Tab-separated table of C-alpha atoms in Angstrom:
chain	number	residue	atom	x	y	z
Y	1	MET	CA	17.414	-3.352	-20.747
Y	2	GLY	CA	16.679	-7.033	-21.214
Y	3	LYS	CA	16.793	-7.552	-17.479
Y	4	ARG	CA	14.293	-4.792	-16.883
Y	5	ARG	CA	11.929	-6.088	-19.575
Y	6	GLU	CA	12.203	-9.658	-18.292
Y	7	SER	CA	11.459	-8.521	-14.766
Y	8	ARG	CA	8.488	-6.501	-15.947
Y	9	GLU	CA	7.048	-9.513	-17.761
Y	10	GLY	CA	7.633	-11.621	-14.699
Y	11	ARG	CA	5.634	-9.168	-12.598
Y	12	ALA	CA	2.831	-9.176	-15.137
Y	13	GLY	CA	2.715	-12.971	-15.047
Y	14	ARG	CA	2.272	-12.879	-11.276
Y	15	GLY	CA	-0.876	-10.841	-11.637
Y	16	GLY	CA	0.459	-7.684	-10.010
Y	17	GLN	CA	1.560	-9.235	-6.736
Y	18	GLY	CA	3.609	-6.923	-4.572
Y	19	ALA	CA	1.675	-3.818	-5.517
Y	20	GLY	CA	1.674	-2.844	-1.878
Y	21	PHE	CA	-1.594	-0.926	-1.833
Y	22	PRO	CA	-2.859	-0.070	1.634
Y	23	ALA	CA	-6.070	-1.517	2.945
Y	24	VAL	CA	-9.229	0.451	2.305
Y	25	TRP	CA	-10.844	1.982	5.378
Y	26	SER	CA	-13.888	0.329	6.838
Y	27	GLY	CA	-17.434	1.434	6.225
Y	28	ALA	CA	-21.000	0.448	6.878
Y	29	GLY	CA	-20.969	-1.974	3.959
Y	30	GLY	CA	-18.786	-4.348	5.933
Y	31	GLY	CA	-16.569	-5.349	3.008
Y	32	ALA	CA	-19.175	-5.925	0.302
Y	33	SER	CA	-18.284	-5.217	-3.311
Y	34	LEU	CA	-18.598	-1.593	-4.357
Y	35	LEU	CA	-19.412	-2.509	-7.935
Y	36	LYS	CA	-21.187	-5.572	-9.213
Y	37	GLY	CA	-18.743	-8.152	-10.406
Y	38	GLN	CA	-15.809	-6.742	-8.420
Y	39	PRO	CA	-14.280	-8.677	-5.513
Y	40	ALA	CA	-14.670	-7.479	-1.951
Y	41	ARG	CA	-12.028	-5.048	-0.739
Y	42	VAL	CA	-9.913	-5.488	2.334
Y	43	LEU	CA	-11.798	-4.535	5.473
Y	44	LEU	CA	-9.967	-3.879	8.722
Y	45	PHE	CA	-12.316	-3.055	11.572
Y	46	ARG	CA	-11.359	-3.285	15.216
Y	47	GLY	CA	-8.423	-5.491	14.382
Y	48	ARG	CA	-10.254	-8.040	12.193
Y	49	ARG	CA	-9.492	-8.637	8.537
Y	50	ALA	CA	-11.746	-9.865	5.757
Y	51	GLY	CA	-11.628	-10.133	1.986
Y	52	PRO	CA	-8.884	-10.783	-0.563
Y	53	SER	CA	-5.723	-8.774	-1.079
Y	54	PRO	CA	-6.289	-5.290	-2.499
Y	55	SER	CA	-3.364	-5.884	-4.863
Y	56	CYS	CA	-5.427	-8.578	-6.571
Y	57	LEU	CA	-8.345	-6.195	-6.889
Y	58	LEU	CA	-6.248	-3.574	-8.698
Y	59	ALA	CA	-4.431	-6.052	-10.890
Y	60	ARG	CA	-7.707	-7.549	-12.075
Y	61	ALA	CA	-9.714	-4.353	-12.418
Y	62	ALA	CA	-7.514	-1.373	-13.309
Y	63	MET	CA	-6.596	-0.530	-16.889
Y	64	ILE	CA	-6.044	3.010	-18.131
Y	65	SER	CA	-5.480	4.651	-21.499
Y	66	GLN	CA	-3.691	7.878	-20.527
Y	67	PHE	CA	-2.112	9.403	-17.475
Y	68	PHE	CA	-1.178	13.059	-17.183
Y	69	ILE	CA	-0.302	15.637	-14.546
Y	70	LEU	CA	-1.529	19.232	-14.824
Y	71	SER	CA	-0.533	22.269	-12.825
Y	72	SER	CA	-3.145	24.328	-10.986
Y	73	LYS	CA	-3.342	26.577	-14.095
Y	74	GLY	CA	-3.840	23.657	-16.472
Y	75	ASP	CA	-0.292	23.467	-17.863
Y	76	PRO	CA	0.606	19.875	-18.820
Y	77	LEU	CA	3.668	18.704	-16.895
Y	78	ILE	CA	3.523	14.966	-17.701
Y	79	TYR	CA	1.591	13.150	-20.435
Y	80	LYS	CA	1.729	9.403	-21.106
Y	81	ASP	CA	-0.451	7.592	-23.682
Y	82	PHE	CA	-0.393	3.854	-23.042
Y	83	ARG	CA	-2.832	2.545	-25.671
Y	84	GLY	CA	-3.090	5.131	-28.449
Y	85	ASP	CA	-6.896	5.087	-28.450
Y	86	SER	CA	-7.505	8.771	-27.605
Y	87	GLY	CA	-7.230	12.206	-29.161
Y	88	GLY	CA	-3.626	12.738	-28.068
Y	89	ARG	CA	-2.543	15.631	-25.882
Y	90	ASP	CA	-5.786	17.501	-26.597
Y	91	ILE	CA	-7.473	15.201	-24.085
Y	92	ALA	CA	-5.641	16.984	-21.236
Y	93	GLU	CA	-6.902	20.387	-22.411
Y	94	LEU	CA	-10.416	18.956	-22.736
Y	95	PHE	CA	-10.291	17.720	-19.158
Y	96	TYR	CA	-9.166	21.098	-17.795
Y	97	ARG	CA	-11.898	22.957	-19.722
Y	98	LYS	CA	-14.552	20.627	-18.309
Y	99	LEU	CA	-13.074	21.068	-14.830
Y	100	MET	CA	-13.102	24.867	-14.997
Y	101	GLY	CA	-16.614	24.887	-16.421
Y	102	LEU	CA	-18.104	23.230	-13.347
Y	103	PRO	CA	-19.829	25.424	-10.737
Y	104	GLY	CA	-18.399	25.610	-7.225
Y	105	ASP	CA	-14.997	24.719	-5.844
Y	106	GLU	CA	-15.500	20.985	-5.378
Y	107	SER	CA	-15.337	19.117	-8.679
Y	108	PRO	CA	-16.384	15.457	-9.034
Y	109	VAL	CA	-13.482	13.034	-9.137
Y	110	VAL	CA	-15.117	11.096	-11.987
Y	111	MET	CA	-16.248	12.814	-15.203
Y	112	HIS	CA	-16.883	11.628	-18.741
Y	113	HIS	CA	-16.868	12.962	-22.296
Y	114	GLY	CA	-18.351	10.675	-24.882
Y	115	ASP	CA	-16.967	7.213	-24.158
Y	116	ARG	CA	-13.962	8.634	-22.301
Y	117	HIS	CA	-13.918	8.611	-18.485
Y	118	PHE	CA	-11.708	10.961	-16.452
Y	119	ILE	CA	-10.710	10.037	-12.895
Y	120	HIS	CA	-8.555	12.524	-11.023
Y	121	ILE	CA	-7.238	13.559	-7.625
Y	122	ARG	CA	-5.692	16.848	-6.540
Y	123	HIS	CA	-2.468	16.647	-4.578
Y	124	SER	CA	-0.213	19.568	-3.579
Y	125	GLY	CA	-1.841	21.838	-6.144
Y	126	LEU	CA	-1.447	19.337	-9.012
Y	127	TYR	CA	-4.093	17.369	-10.903
Y	128	LEU	CA	-3.224	13.686	-11.368
Y	129	VAL	CA	-5.577	12.326	-14.047
Y	130	ALA	CA	-6.196	8.869	-15.514
Y	131	THR	CA	-8.474	8.224	-18.483
Y	132	THR	CA	-10.099	5.028	-19.656
Y	133	SER	CA	-12.790	3.900	-22.086
Y	134	GLU	CA	-13.289	0.549	-20.339
Y	135	ASN	CA	-15.742	-0.383	-17.601
Y	136	VAL	CA	-13.218	-0.056	-14.777
Y	137	SER	CA	-13.913	0.385	-11.073
Y	138	PRO	CA	-13.316	4.083	-10.297
Y	139	PHE	CA	-12.251	3.168	-6.763
Y	140	SER	CA	-9.394	1.093	-8.164
Y	141	LEU	CA	-8.172	4.004	-10.281
Y	142	LEU	CA	-8.453	6.424	-7.370
Y	143	GLU	CA	-6.314	4.050	-5.320
Y	144	LEU	CA	-3.823	3.863	-8.191
Y	145	LEU	CA	-3.595	7.672	-8.441
Y	146	SER	CA	-3.071	7.968	-4.694
Y	147	ARG	CA	-0.314	5.367	-4.833
Y	148	LEU	CA	1.325	7.135	-7.789
Y	149	ALA	CA	1.330	10.386	-5.816
Y	150	THR	CA	3.065	8.577	-2.952
Y	151	LEU	CA	5.618	7.006	-5.315
Y	152	LEU	CA	6.450	10.352	-6.893
Y	153	GLY	CA	6.969	11.804	-3.430
Y	154	ASP	CA	9.196	8.874	-2.444
Y	155	TYR	CA	11.438	9.096	-5.509
Y	156	CYS	CA	11.424	12.876	-6.129
Y	157	GLY	CA	11.478	13.936	-2.496
Y	158	SER	CA	8.241	15.938	-2.577
Y	159	LEU	CA	5.333	16.385	-4.942
Y	160	GLY	CA	5.004	19.829	-6.482
Y	161	GLU	CA	5.110	21.629	-9.806
Y	162	GLY	CA	8.782	22.549	-9.492
Y	163	THR	CA	9.785	19.051	-8.390
Y	164	ILE	CA	7.983	17.383	-11.302
Y	165	SER	CA	9.488	19.841	-13.798
Y	166	ARG	CA	13.000	19.080	-12.549
Y	167	ASN	CA	12.497	15.305	-12.619
Y	168	VAL	CA	10.580	14.699	-15.860
Y	169	ALA	CA	12.852	11.857	-16.973
Y	170	LEU	CA	12.555	10.128	-13.590
Y	171	VAL	CA	8.738	10.406	-13.650
Y	172	TYR	CA	8.526	8.846	-17.126
Y	173	GLU	CA	10.846	6.025	-16.058
Y	174	LEU	CA	8.599	5.323	-13.072
Y	175	LEU	CA	5.495	5.265	-15.279
Y	176	ASP	CA	7.172	2.818	-17.676
Y	177	GLU	CA	7.806	0.410	-14.821
Y	178	VAL	CA	4.503	0.844	-12.979
Y	179	LEU	CA	2.210	0.548	-16.017
Y	180	ASP	CA	2.631	-1.591	-19.125
Y	181	TYR	CA	0.071	-0.982	-21.911
Y	182	GLY	CA	-2.167	0.576	-19.262
Y	183	TYR	CA	-2.072	-2.397	-16.893
Y	184	ILE	CA	-0.590	-2.160	-13.406
Y	185	GLN	CA	2.622	-4.136	-12.888
Y	186	THR	CA	3.650	-2.991	-9.413
Y	187	THR	CA	3.548	0.061	-7.170
Y	188	SER	CA	5.981	-1.263	-4.573
Y	189	THR	CA	8.776	1.153	-3.778
Y	190	GLU	CA	10.997	-1.751	-2.757
Y	191	MET	CA	10.503	-3.645	-6.027
Y	192	LEU	CA	10.882	-0.584	-8.234
Y	193	ARG	CA	14.200	0.447	-6.697
Y	194	ASN	CA	15.846	-2.461	-8.561
Y	195	PHE	CA	14.855	-1.041	-11.958
Y	196	ILE	CA	14.939	2.759	-11.608
Y	197	GLN	CA	18.239	4.164	-12.861
Y	198	MET	CA	17.580	7.910	-12.776
Y	199	GLU	CA	18.373	9.923	-9.659
Y	200	ALA	CA	16.201	12.758	-8.381
Y	201	VAL	CA	17.159	16.401	-8.732
Y	202	VAL	CA	16.623	17.683	-5.191
Y	203	SER	CA	15.321	21.209	-4.720
Y	204	LYS	CA	16.294	23.690	-2.026
Y	205	PRO	CA	14.597	23.474	1.395
Y	206	PHE	CA	11.008	24.591	1.399
Y	207	SER	CA	8.632	26.106	3.951
Y	208	LEU	CA	5.234	24.931	5.098
Y	209	PHE	CA	3.699	28.161	3.832
Y	210	ASP	CA	4.819	27.457	0.257
Y	211	LEU	CA	2.609	24.375	0.085
Y	212	SER	CA	-1.110	23.872	-0.376
Y	213	SER	CA	-1.633	21.181	2.256
Y	214	VAL	CA	-0.785	20.646	5.902
Y	215	GLY	CA	0.445	17.562	7.693
Y	216	LEU	CA	3.744	17.436	5.784
Y	217	PHE	CA	6.422	15.287	7.298
Y	218	GLY	CA	9.228	17.145	9.010
Y	219	ALA	CA	7.938	20.583	7.983
Y	220	GLU	CA	8.859	23.537	10.177
Y	221	THR	CA	6.005	25.385	11.860
Y	222	GLN	CA	5.856	28.743	13.602
Y	223	GLN	CA	5.306	27.518	17.129
Y	224	SER	CA	8.156	25.038	17.487
Y	225	LYS	CA	11.347	23.982	15.778
Y	226	VAL	CA	11.145	20.364	14.691
Y	227	ALA	CA	13.208	18.561	12.070
Y	228	PRO	CA	14.701	20.835	9.380
Y	229	SER	CA	12.193	21.485	6.626
Y	230	SER	CA	14.334	19.677	4.056
Y	231	ALA	CA	14.759	16.537	6.175
Y	232	ALA	CA	11.644	14.730	4.988
Y	233	SER	CA	11.471	16.338	1.546
Y	234	ARG	CA	14.475	14.438	0.246
Y	235	PRO	CA	14.002	11.246	-1.808
Y	236	VAL	CA	13.625	8.045	0.174
Y	237	LEU	CA	16.222	6.324	-1.998
Y	238	SER	CA	19.522	8.077	-1.422
Y	239	SER	CA	21.884	9.014	-4.201
Y	240	ARG	CA	24.486	6.387	-5.094
Y	241	SER	CA	27.198	8.975	-4.470
Y	242	ASP	CA	25.715	10.116	-1.146
Y	243	GLN	CA	26.900	7.998	1.773
Y	244	SER	CA	25.641	10.384	4.481
Y	245	GLN	CA	21.989	9.343	4.342
Y	246	LYS	CA	20.459	9.668	7.804
Y	247	ASN	CA	18.332	6.947	9.343
Y	248	GLU	CA	15.159	8.844	10.237
Y	249	VAL	CA	11.483	8.160	10.649
Y	250	PHE	CA	8.655	10.736	10.709
Y	251	LEU	CA	5.277	10.018	12.260
Y	252	ASP	CA	2.360	12.451	11.951
Y	253	VAL	CA	-1.104	12.252	13.536
Y	254	VAL	CA	-3.216	14.486	11.291
Y	255	GLU	CA	-6.915	15.227	11.833
Y	256	ARG	CA	-9.398	17.101	9.629
Y	257	LEU	CA	-12.287	18.757	11.469
Y	258	SER	CA	-15.687	19.432	9.846
Y	259	VAL	CA	-18.269	21.469	11.796
Y	260	LEU	CA	-21.656	23.003	11.036
Y	261	MET	CA	-23.183	25.467	13.528
Y	262	ALA	CA	-26.564	27.165	13.517
Y	263	SER	CA	-26.943	30.931	13.797
Y	264	ASN	CA	-27.839	30.595	17.509
Y	265	GLY	CA	-24.574	28.756	18.244
Y	266	SER	CA	-26.006	25.240	18.531
Y	267	LEU	CA	-23.968	22.434	17.012
Y	268	LEU	CA	-25.621	20.737	14.040
Y	269	LYS	CA	-22.839	18.444	12.838
Y	270	VAL	CA	-19.268	17.577	13.720
Y	271	ASP	CA	-16.967	15.052	12.096
Y	272	VAL	CA	-13.274	14.190	12.568
Y	273	GLN	CA	-11.287	12.287	9.949
Y	274	GLY	CA	-7.899	11.219	11.261
Y	275	GLU	CA	-4.790	9.532	9.878
Y	276	ILE	CA	-1.501	8.306	11.280
Y	277	ARG	CA	1.055	8.874	8.527
Y	278	LEU	CA	4.537	7.411	8.457
Y	279	LYS	CA	7.530	8.262	6.321
Y	280	SER	CA	10.506	5.996	6.878
Y	281	PHE	CA	14.105	6.338	5.748
Y	282	LEU	CA	15.090	3.145	7.595
Y	283	PRO	CA	15.929	-0.209	5.999
Y	284	SER	CA	12.782	-2.126	5.065
Y	285	SER	CA	13.492	-4.944	7.527
Y	286	SER	CA	13.337	-2.579	10.517
Y	287	GLU	CA	10.491	-3.324	12.910
Y	288	MET	CA	8.801	-0.531	14.808
Y	289	ARG	CA	6.193	-0.402	17.542
Y	290	ILE	CA	3.773	2.522	17.813
Y	291	GLY	CA	2.040	2.908	21.156
Y	292	LEU	CA	-1.294	4.740	21.154
Y	293	THR	CA	-3.265	6.159	24.071
Y	294	GLU	CA	-4.267	3.254	26.313
Y	295	GLU	CA	-7.832	4.617	26.702
Y	296	PHE	CA	-8.342	4.445	22.927
Y	297	CYS	CA	-11.517	2.500	22.108
Y	298	VAL	CA	-13.554	1.729	18.985
Y	299	GLY	CA	-17.338	2.054	19.102
Y	300	LYS	CA	-19.618	3.126	21.924
Y	301	SER	CA	-19.838	-0.327	23.493
Y	302	GLU	CA	-16.113	-0.657	24.232
Y	303	LEU	CA	-14.739	1.133	27.298
Y	304	ARG	CA	-11.161	0.991	28.550
Y	305	GLY	CA	-9.664	2.240	31.806
Y	306	TYR	CA	-11.352	4.358	34.428
Y	307	GLY	CA	-11.635	7.625	32.515
Y	308	PRO	CA	-14.102	8.656	29.828
Y	309	GLY	CA	-11.919	7.083	27.136
Y	310	ILE	CA	-10.902	8.272	23.698
Y	311	ARG	CA	-13.524	6.865	21.359
Y	312	VAL	CA	-13.726	6.646	17.578
Y	313	ASP	CA	-16.519	5.204	15.465
Y	314	GLU	CA	-14.426	3.392	12.855
Y	315	VAL	CA	-10.774	2.470	12.438
Y	316	SER	CA	-8.747	0.717	9.755
Y	317	PHE	CA	-5.112	-0.236	9.343
Y	318	HIS	CA	-2.541	-0.681	6.619
Y	319	SER	CA	-2.197	-4.290	5.529
Y	320	SER	CA	1.355	-4.479	6.937
Y	321	VAL	CA	0.243	-3.654	10.508
Y	322	ARG	CA	0.227	-6.544	12.968
Y	323	LEU	CA	-2.486	-6.259	15.599
Y	324	ASP	CA	-1.533	-8.956	18.101
Y	325	GLU	CA	-0.806	-6.311	20.765
Y	326	PHE	CA	-3.496	-3.836	19.775
Y	327	GLU	CA	-6.428	-5.269	21.741
Y	328	SER	CA	-4.467	-5.579	24.982
Y	329	HIS	CA	-1.969	-2.706	24.943
Y	330	ARG	CA	-2.952	-0.500	21.971
Y	331	ILE	CA	0.381	-1.129	20.249
Y	332	LEU	CA	0.799	-1.332	16.467
Y	333	ARG	CA	3.664	-3.439	15.120
Y	334	LEU	CA	4.900	-3.201	11.549
Y	335	GLN	CA	7.900	-3.454	9.268
Y	336	PRO	CA	7.229	-0.579	6.879
Y	337	PRO	CA	8.971	-0.259	3.517
Y	338	GLN	CA	11.023	2.806	2.815
Y	339	GLY	CA	8.716	5.642	1.846
Y	340	GLU	CA	5.392	7.014	2.947
Y	341	LEU	CA	2.319	5.101	4.024
Y	342	THR	CA	-0.851	5.615	6.063
Y	343	VAL	CA	-0.624	3.352	9.097
Y	344	MET	CA	-4.143	3.947	10.402
Y	345	ARG	CA	-7.320	5.840	9.523
Y	346	TYR	CA	-10.153	6.600	11.928
Y	347	GLN	CA	-13.390	8.584	12.105
Y	348	LEU	CA	-15.369	10.198	14.900
Y	349	SER	CA	-18.776	11.882	14.548
Y	350	ASP	CA	-21.068	13.944	16.770
Y	351	ASP	CA	-19.284	13.393	20.083
Y	352	LEU	CA	-15.968	15.156	20.678
Y	353	PRO	CA	-14.215	14.671	24.027
Y	354	SER	CA	-13.149	18.338	24.158
Y	355	PRO	CA	-14.818	21.667	23.284
Y	356	LEU	CA	-14.665	22.926	19.739
Y	357	PRO	CA	-11.588	25.068	19.098
Y	358	PHE	CA	-13.522	28.158	17.953
Y	359	ARG	CA	-16.837	29.864	18.494
Y	360	LEU	CA	-17.915	32.768	16.278
Y	361	PHE	CA	-20.555	35.246	17.446
Y	362	PRO	CA	-21.775	37.459	14.574
Y	363	SER	CA	-23.949	40.557	14.885
Y	364	VAL	CA	-25.423	42.247	11.788
Y	365	GLN	CA	-27.023	45.660	11.347
Y	366	TRP	CA	-28.456	46.496	7.944
Y	367	ASP	CA	-29.539	50.041	7.034
Y	368	ARG	CA	-31.817	49.385	4.120
Y	369	GLY	CA	-32.328	52.984	3.145
Y	370	LEU	CA	-28.661	54.032	3.075
Y	371	GLY	CA	-27.407	50.670	1.823
Y	372	ARG	CA	-24.960	50.395	4.709
Y	373	LEU	CA	-24.033	47.050	6.236
Y	374	GLN	CA	-22.338	46.716	9.627
Y	375	VAL	CA	-20.978	43.349	10.769
Y	376	TYR	CA	-19.487	42.731	14.204
Y	377	LEU	CA	-17.589	39.448	14.605
Y	378	LYS	CA	-16.378	38.102	17.937
Y	379	LEU	CA	-14.114	35.074	17.761
Y	380	ARG	CA	-13.484	33.027	20.900
Y	381	CYS	CA	-10.742	30.404	21.056
Y	382	ASP	CA	-11.618	27.571	23.445
Y	383	LEU	CA	-8.261	25.791	23.237
Y	384	PRO	CA	-6.233	25.309	26.441
Y	385	PRO	CA	-4.246	28.445	27.417
Y	386	LYS	CA	-0.916	26.831	26.477
Y	387	SER	CA	-2.143	25.925	22.989
Y	388	GLN	CA	-2.519	28.172	19.985
Y	389	ALA	CA	-3.980	28.213	16.491
Y	390	LEU	CA	-2.065	29.326	13.418
Y	391	ASN	CA	-3.097	30.821	10.077
Y	392	VAL	CA	-6.679	31.510	11.162
Y	393	ARG	CA	-8.925	33.018	8.489
Y	394	VAL	CA	-12.607	33.972	8.675
Y	395	HIS	CA	-14.309	33.925	5.278
Y	396	LEU	CA	-17.662	35.732	5.069
Y	397	PRO	CA	-19.508	35.953	1.711
Y	398	LEU	CA	-21.034	39.404	1.133
Y	399	PRO	CA	-23.943	40.721	-0.948
Y	400	ARG	CA	-23.165	41.824	-4.462
Y	401	GLY	CA	-22.101	45.392	-5.018
Y	402	VAL	CA	-19.986	46.060	-1.915
Y	403	VAL	CA	-17.829	49.080	-2.801
Y	404	SER	CA	-15.985	50.045	0.419
Y	405	LEU	CA	-14.784	48.627	3.709
Y	406	SER	CA	-13.918	50.318	7.004
Y	407	GLN	CA	-12.684	48.225	9.903
Y	408	GLU	CA	-11.822	48.307	13.592
Y	409	LEU	CA	-9.725	45.349	14.747
Y	410	SER	CA	-8.800	44.346	18.286
Y	411	SER	CA	-5.064	43.862	17.597
Y	412	PRO	CA	-2.577	45.233	15.050
Y	413	GLU	CA	-1.520	41.753	13.836
Y	414	GLN	CA	-4.914	41.225	12.274
Y	415	LYS	CA	-5.898	42.358	8.816
Y	416	ALA	CA	-9.089	42.321	6.759
Y	417	GLU	CA	-9.759	42.824	3.073
Y	418	LEU	CA	-12.406	42.364	0.417
Y	419	GLY	CA	-11.846	39.836	-2.328
Y	420	SER	CA	-13.883	37.557	-4.601
Y	421	GLY	CA	-17.176	38.795	-3.182
Y	422	ALA	CA	-16.263	38.020	0.419
Y	423	LEU	CA	-14.686	39.502	3.551
Y	424	HIS	CA	-11.401	37.869	4.595
Y	425	TRP	CA	-10.322	38.377	8.200
Y	426	ASP	CA	-6.822	37.003	8.812
Y	427	LEU	CA	-5.335	36.261	12.236
Y	428	PRO	CA	-1.799	34.836	12.074
Y	429	ARG	CA	-1.835	33.482	15.636
Y	430	VAL	CA	-4.614	33.005	18.210
Y	431	GLN	CA	-3.763	31.969	21.759
Y	432	GLY	CA	-5.969	29.494	23.593
Y	433	GLY	CA	-8.526	31.121	25.878
Y	434	SER	CA	-8.333	34.480	24.069
Y	435	GLN	CA	-11.108	36.462	22.423
Y	436	LEU	CA	-10.726	38.685	19.367
Y	437	SER	CA	-13.178	40.961	17.614
Y	438	GLY	CA	-13.605	43.008	14.473
Y	439	LEU	CA	-16.114	45.677	13.422
Y	440	PHE	CA	-16.649	45.986	9.670
Y	441	GLN	CA	-18.755	48.612	7.854
Y	442	MET	CA	-19.528	48.312	4.146
Y	443	ASP	CA	-21.542	50.272	1.618
Y	444	VAL	CA	-23.797	48.201	-0.618
Y	445	PRO	CA	-25.496	50.694	-2.954
Y	446	GLY	CA	-26.495	48.075	-5.492
Y	447	LEU	CA	-29.168	46.445	-3.318
Y	448	PRO	CA	-32.748	47.780	-3.567
Y	449	GLY	CA	-33.680	49.800	-0.487
Y	450	LEU	CA	-36.950	50.520	1.209
Y	451	THR	CA	-38.510	53.916	1.652
Y	452	ARG	CA	-38.027	54.076	5.403
Y	453	GLN	CA	-34.702	54.964	6.997
Y	454	GLY	CA	-32.894	53.578	10.002
Y	455	PRO	CA	-31.123	50.352	10.821
Y	456	SER	CA	-32.918	47.049	10.757
Y	457	THR	CA	-31.657	43.828	12.345
Y	458	ALA	CA	-34.693	41.718	11.514
Y	459	ALA	CA	-32.846	39.800	8.773
Y	460	PRO	CA	-29.449	40.086	7.086
Y	461	PRO	CA	-29.363	41.095	3.429
Y	462	LEU	CA	-29.511	38.457	0.750
Y	463	GLY	CA	-26.089	36.980	-0.015
Y	464	LEU	CA	-24.545	37.464	3.444
Y	465	GLY	CA	-22.951	34.349	4.924
Y	466	PRO	CA	-22.533	31.665	5.999
Y	467	ALA	CA	-19.135	32.275	7.598
Y	468	SER	CA	-16.376	29.682	7.403
Y	469	LEU	CA	-13.114	29.285	9.302
Y	470	SER	CA	-9.784	27.778	8.284
Y	471	PHE	CA	-6.994	27.151	10.775
Y	472	GLU	CA	-4.202	24.842	11.920
Y	473	LEU	CA	-3.827	23.470	15.444
Y	474	PRO	CA	-0.252	22.264	16.072
Y	475	ARG	CA	0.347	19.778	18.890
Y	476	HIS	CA	-3.400	19.214	19.217
Y	477	THR	CA	-5.829	16.456	18.212
Y	478	CYS	CA	-9.573	16.993	18.419
Y	479	SER	CA	-10.210	13.321	19.177
Y	480	GLY	CA	-7.641	13.253	21.996
Y	481	LEU	CA	-5.605	10.470	20.350
Y	482	GLN	CA	-1.881	10.672	21.126
Y	483	VAL	CA	1.184	8.613	20.292
Y	484	ARG	CA	2.687	7.380	23.568
Y	485	PHE	CA	5.910	6.096	22.077
Y	486	LEU	CA	7.675	5.126	18.862
Y	487	ARG	CA	10.204	2.340	19.354
Y	488	LEU	CA	12.539	0.971	16.718
Y	489	ALA	CA	14.250	-2.393	16.570
Y	490	PHE	CA	16.789	-1.036	14.060
Y	491	ARG	CA	20.425	-1.668	14.994
Y	492	PRO	CA	22.751	0.834	13.306
Y	493	CYS	CA	26.232	-0.190	12.208
Y	494	GLY	CA	27.865	2.844	13.828
Y	495	ASN	CA	27.161	4.769	16.980
Y	496	THR	CA	24.467	6.965	15.416
Y	497	ASN	CA	20.961	6.077	16.547
Y	498	PRO	CA	17.980	6.637	14.228
Y	499	HIS	CA	16.201	9.966	14.600
Y	500	LYS	CA	12.492	9.808	15.441
Y	501	TRP	CA	10.110	12.718	14.821
Y	502	VAL	CA	6.506	12.600	16.081
Y	503	ARG	CA	4.010	15.377	15.473
Y	504	HIS	CA	0.289	15.968	16.157
Y	505	LEU	CA	-1.677	18.365	13.977
Y	506	SER	CA	-5.343	19.254	13.398
Y	507	HIS	CA	-6.750	21.529	10.745
Y	508	SER	CA	-10.129	22.614	9.485
Y	509	ASP	CA	-11.818	20.862	6.605
Y	510	ALA	CA	-15.213	22.594	6.549
Y	511	TYR	CA	-15.900	24.777	9.611
Y	512	VAL	CA	-19.134	26.613	8.811
Y	513	ILE	CA	-21.246	28.979	10.956
Y	514	ARG	CA	-24.614	30.153	9.703
Y	515	ILE	CA	-25.441	33.856	10.043
């Protein structure tokens, strides 16, 4: 115990060095301070670095009073009071009441009650919350919460309600080492492994459909068999009694697509947020080289090769990435620690190299006198014929008072239902180049009608639309970015070579079509 306390004090004396926080993605501010009096954050744009270490920023700025984890229903799973200057466990219930009292689905990440500030993120259906009464940069605390979520995933295997409940003692031991009296000591997986004594209780293999987010390393999807679903959900640090730990590395290119379309089909806004995520089970000294598409370029002024190029507006890299081969060959070199990290982030707006994956053509007939609403939806998938979309859902808000639904669908795999004031049209699988349709008739007796009879298509009734789509696109990136190769310099002791798993995945973030 003395060794652990001495090491903790030694880390505190070094001002939090070795925290290992990733660099913050670039923006229009060019690396200026986000809050007055705070140092500039690390900026990585087109291979150039500026500003001090982000570890220094967090060590100097972040101090919290409480940290707790709540389930999606508000049940407290973890509660840690570092300073004793709050109302105890009631503060967690107060936070959840304020959260549920807010209108809409998107809650602000920063809230306050009196002199108490709440900063939270939602990860895998859980709320990770930090509170403070000091004037602390909220961006620093958001970075801390994100790093804590990564640490919990590294040590517990995956982050979920069941995993946290089975590893309560391990989570509290991690918090004791990461934070001392509310101040950050370290968030480095490599440094913490010398002080963590508890071992994780590993759950049974899970499925992608049991989780609330996509882009999970090594998860098994419908369209192809990749690594077993439990391969990447195990803890990064193997059990002391387990000598059969495999040397594996998982690399995911994950993109989130946001689209806004007008009722006439014209495109109003499109935005792609992409990440290259890495989860490594290799020794920390292992060097790897990630080759990206050679035509990859940053900004409109840079062109590479003879083709149209794969362009993004902004790009940033983890602080451990070496960029000496990036400008010439689009190769990223790094020696990642064991665990999960985001190697690269990028953004593209208003100019996609390929057509949008879906087009929705709605047609509405509204019989005002009878209170009968008829909606015809035609969904066209513009993906290549060999590609497909999974878990497609069309969400269409309806007027109040809808009492019945009759439907005619183009295939038996589809289903539609009413729920929460909206029509949900589910399509488990949509092949590229196909076209699907659905005819839906609803009675809306609660709306005031006019004296004349007959259908009217002049305007839809109040409360109808806009429609939104959610979907997953395996083996597809909207930006066109691909990983050419993943090469490892790791030399195993035996004859077993490390296993490498690379996956590309896109999914909808906000895909909205006005009616």
